[in-house]
Amino acid sequence: MGFPDKSASRRKFLKAAGGALGLAGITPAMADQQQSPDGPYIHVPQQKVPVLARADVVVCGGGTAGVAAACCAARHGAEVVLLERWPSVGGMATNALVNIWHTSDRTKQVIFGFIQEAVDRGKTFVHRMGDFPKRPETHWFDPEGMRVVLHDLLDCYRVRTFCNLQAVESIVEDGRIRGVLVDTKTGRKAVLGRIVIDATGDGDVAANAGIPHEFGRSEDGLVQGMTMMFCLCNVDTAKVRAGRDKAAAVHEAMRSLRDAGKFPPFNESAALYYLRTGKNHSPYNMAPVAGNPLDEAELTRLSAEARRQVYRYIDFWKQEMPGFEEAEVEQMGFGLGVRESRRIQGLKTLDGKMVVQAVKQPDALGHGFWMIDIHDPKGSGYTTWSAQEAATMPPVGDSYHIPLG
């Protein structure tokens, strides 16, 4: 079967499109592409940009960190605007199905404050672990329900919230960020604030403003691996657990196929746990990919690759593991779970020594007790969490401080 002559089709398209530049709103100045050492570029005409909103505090990013920053600023009397690029707030927690909260130092709960307020308001959407407080993981929640809970919190504190809006450029005057530009359905607009908080996760606002940052590890520039979370339904949990002795054989078959290049990578300890438990409606955290979260083309490819991997796992389990015969993918994350991106250089940097030695800080903002949890930047699925080595953890019953800087 032959392929169409795409070069001829493209010539016809460009000929027709050339006469439509004016209809598309492209001015001659913009259409006149020029070259630089960094590649082609165009001149964008200077614009008069209307102001969409003003506030004391502008928070860019509506994940759990952004929601916390916005609500806490508002309850101290500040007028706050929050901007979120996705259609709902919650970030990785709601959109990537990362639905576990950690509040314990493995002997007692040490994190309260705003997180406890979210737990209390969550009511039936939030569930405390049965072994509380013996592990850092203390609560799990319904990601769909938490979208509503977090938005209710923003409404309660009268935070003016705009979803579907991403900060695309920082407005810098006299060495300070004065606001950001956003692209709305009706054109580019400005959101101005006395204080601008970058809670984008990628450090977009800070980087655009020229604030120093780091990216990747020193030896090769790679960042931690990402994961596509997913939930299953129609798993016969009782049958899985009755036949759990077969889980090890299925797991070993997966490893052999993977090592031979015939099966995708996976987190080994997590996969074995899921094969032995067969949970329904609960996020599975085992589908790794690795790459640059700041490269949109690469992120698109990785998202598609991770979704394909999920179906490879389930198709194999349907054939090999009793209880998974009727299993179906109920849900995947709206986006990949990105663990690491730009690291803004502040006045002080929390490092591994501070974590494992439970170092206290005079300017502490809060407690931390999670381990040094590194997901292989090359995408194998290995994590230091799986190893559970004492050298990567703070002492049981103790916590480190997170500094203001």
XYZ file of C-alpha atoms in Angstrom, residues 74-342:
269
model
C -6.056 34.977 53.351
C -6.803 33.972 56.931
C -4.184 36.526 58.026
C -6.180 39.240 56.278
C -4.535 39.421 52.852
C -6.498 39.702 49.628
C -5.416 36.701 47.585
C -5.678 35.574 43.968
C -4.820 31.993 43.006
C -4.061 30.908 39.429
C -4.210 27.240 38.393
C -3.429 25.909 34.911
C -5.684 22.823 35.167
C -9.505 22.822 35.397
C -9.502 21.993 39.117
C -7.291 22.588 42.132
C -5.262 19.971 43.977
C -2.358 19.505 41.576
C -0.642 16.122 41.784
C -2.868 15.086 44.703
C -6.121 15.213 42.748
C -5.023 15.176 39.105
C -2.230 12.592 39.272
C -3.928 10.415 41.981
C -1.201 10.957 44.594
C -3.745 10.528 47.344
C -1.768 9.911 50.538
C -0.903 12.364 53.305
C 1.991 11.941 55.710
C 1.707 13.449 59.199
C 3.542 11.062 61.565
C 7.159 10.617 62.674
C 6.298 6.895 63.080
C 5.363 7.298 66.737
C 3.001 10.286 66.787
C 1.358 12.848 64.571
C 3.548 15.950 64.303
C 1.974 17.807 61.366
C -1.278 19.604 62.154
C -2.126 23.159 61.079
C -3.639 23.616 57.640
C -3.298 19.943 56.711
C -5.374 18.982 59.753
C -7.978 21.531 58.705
C -8.164 19.862 55.288
C -8.464 16.427 56.941
C -11.287 17.654 59.187
C -13.149 19.341 56.347
C -12.684 16.299 54.136
C -15.000 14.223 56.325
C -16.062 11.118 54.345
C -13.528 11.829 51.601
C -10.561 11.376 53.982
C -9.676 8.126 55.757
C -7.110 7.501 58.488
C -4.827 4.481 58.059
C -5.565 1.503 60.276
C -2.015 1.422 61.682
C -1.920 5.156 62.495
C 0.553 6.546 63.624
C 3.140 3.795 63.060
C 4.084 4.911 59.534
C 4.614 8.350 57.987
C 1.606 7.655 55.726
C -1.394 8.428 57.910
C -4.360 9.334 55.658
C -5.650 8.534 52.203
C -8.344 10.470 50.397
C -10.711 10.343 47.445
C -9.042 12.525 44.760
C -12.372 13.507 43.211
C -13.859 14.526 46.536
C -10.759 16.471 47.516
C -11.149 18.698 44.455
C -14.372 19.932 46.061
C -12.944 20.109 49.583
C -9.947 22.196 48.521
C -12.092 24.540 46.457
C -14.461 24.912 49.432
C -11.477 25.939 51.554
C -10.507 28.588 49.010
C -14.067 29.885 48.931
C -14.250 29.887 52.734
C -11.202 32.175 52.921
C -12.462 34.283 50.015
C -9.535 33.498 47.776
C -10.301 34.647 44.249
C -9.532 31.518 42.236
C -8.955 31.255 38.495
C -8.578 27.749 37.051
C -7.606 27.153 33.404
C -5.095 30.018 33.688
C -1.325 29.664 33.663
C 1.223 32.359 34.393
C 3.160 32.732 31.142
C 5.442 35.667 31.935
C 6.678 37.379 35.098
C 6.357 41.152 35.433
C 9.583 42.403 37.035
C 10.169 46.011 38.122
C 13.092 47.293 40.215
C 14.242 43.776 41.007
C 10.872 42.556 42.321
C 8.153 40.421 40.769
C 5.083 42.668 40.574
C 2.725 40.217 38.904
C 2.333 37.825 35.993
C 0.846 37.778 32.532
C -1.785 35.157 31.694
C -3.384 34.164 28.394
C -7.181 34.107 28.694
C -9.843 33.173 26.154
C -10.196 36.882 25.436
C -6.512 37.717 25.168
C -3.457 38.373 27.299
C -4.049 40.019 30.691
C -2.090 40.926 33.816
C -2.540 39.794 37.412
C -0.761 42.126 39.831
C 0.236 41.600 43.454
C 2.431 43.029 46.196
C 3.736 39.499 46.789
C 3.909 36.732 44.154
C 4.282 33.116 45.295
C 5.600 30.535 42.837
C 3.793 27.265 43.604
C 3.918 25.993 40.022
C 6.049 22.993 40.909
C 8.355 23.742 37.963
C 9.472 27.119 39.281
C 8.086 28.746 36.138
C 7.466 32.198 37.605
C 10.842 32.411 39.348
C 12.783 31.152 36.326
C 10.990 33.552 33.998
C 11.929 36.393 36.340
C 15.589 35.412 36.147
C 15.895 34.003 39.676
C 18.778 31.469 39.943
C 17.788 27.821 40.018
C 19.243 24.348 39.644
C 18.013 21.475 37.511
C 18.967 17.816 37.702
C 21.769 16.018 39.453
C 25.351 17.140 39.076
C 26.737 14.116 37.200
C 24.338 14.044 34.240
C 21.631 16.695 34.683
C 18.836 14.132 35.039
C 15.854 14.632 37.367
C 13.920 11.976 39.246
C 11.670 9.587 37.356
C 7.944 10.198 36.963
C 5.004 7.840 37.433
C 1.600 7.330 35.854
C -0.765 6.375 38.657
C -3.798 4.221 37.827
C -6.780 2.531 39.465
C -8.342 -0.829 38.612
C -11.847 -2.233 38.920
C -13.392 -5.704 38.521
C -10.484 -7.408 40.285
C -11.626 -10.479 42.240
C -9.748 -9.549 45.401
C -10.702 -12.726 47.286
C -9.425 -14.903 44.429
C -6.195 -12.904 44.213
C -5.502 -13.332 47.911
C -6.433 -16.989 47.892
C -3.932 -17.571 45.095
C -1.296 -15.136 46.305
C 1.323 -17.910 46.261
C 1.378 -17.517 42.474
C 2.207 -13.811 42.724
C 5.942 -14.447 43.063
C 6.024 -16.529 39.870
C 4.096 -13.900 37.918
C 6.395 -11.222 39.289
C 9.481 -13.193 38.262
C 8.048 -13.651 34.759
C 7.592 -9.888 34.511
C 11.196 -9.344 35.561
C 12.517 -11.881 33.040
C 10.550 -10.351 30.173
C 11.626 -6.853 31.197
C 15.304 -7.854 31.370
C 14.970 -9.378 27.896
C 13.534 -6.096 26.565
C 10.071 -7.601 26.016
C 8.195 -5.878 28.863
C 8.144 -2.308 30.203
C 9.933 -1.266 33.410
C 8.024 -1.312 36.694
C 8.564 -0.738 40.401
C 9.310 -4.251 41.628
C 8.252 -4.038 45.266
C 5.034 -2.198 44.406
C 4.094 -4.651 41.649
C 4.549 -7.648 43.957
C 2.381 -5.979 46.604
C -0.415 -5.319 44.095
C -0.233 -8.890 42.764
C -0.711 -10.187 46.313
C -3.509 -7.808 47.328
C -5.559 -7.163 44.162
C -7.075 -3.880 45.266
C -9.922 -2.153 43.449
C -10.409 1.638 43.217
C -6.998 2.284 44.810
C -4.093 4.013 42.999
C -1.312 1.714 41.786
C 2.122 3.373 41.866
C 4.376 1.259 39.641
C 4.538 2.704 36.086
C 7.787 4.693 35.694
C 9.063 6.901 32.895
C 11.962 9.336 32.876
C 12.776 12.529 31.027
C 12.651 16.298 31.087
C 9.426 17.736 32.578
C 10.246 21.144 31.065
C 10.173 19.817 27.484
C 6.531 19.745 26.366
C 7.171 17.426 23.417
C 9.036 14.963 25.622
C 6.402 15.165 28.352
C 3.722 14.382 25.760
C 5.661 11.336 24.572
C 6.306 10.138 28.115
C 2.643 10.469 29.096
C 1.575 8.345 26.133
C 4.340 5.823 26.842
C 3.313 5.490 30.499
C -0.346 4.917 29.574
C 0.685 2.155 27.173
C 2.787 0.571 29.927
C -0.226 0.393 32.239
C -2.187 -1.652 29.711
C 0.807 -3.929 29.152
C 0.829 -4.731 32.889
C -2.897 -5.395 33.055
C -3.017 -7.519 29.898
C -0.250 -9.683 31.334
C -1.936 -10.008 34.728
C -5.231 -10.980 33.081
C -3.470 -13.922 31.470
C -1.215 -14.957 34.332
C -2.600 -13.963 37.751
C -5.779 -15.545 39.160
C -8.300 -12.872 40.131
C -7.231 -10.354 37.490
C -9.069 -12.042 34.596
C -11.780 -9.356 34.420
C -9.656 -6.449 35.619
C -10.107 -3.127 33.837
C -8.360 0.220 34.093
C -10.858 2.432 35.898
C -8.824 5.625 35.891
C -5.370 7.016 35.195
C -3.854 10.257 36.355
C -4.870 13.349 34.414
C -1.137 13.983 34.164
C 2.123 12.263 34.986
C 3.309 12.454 38.570
C 6.345 14.728 38.209
C 8.655 14.531 41.216
C 11.444 16.934 40.405
C 11.927 19.953 38.194
C 13.657 23.310 38.745
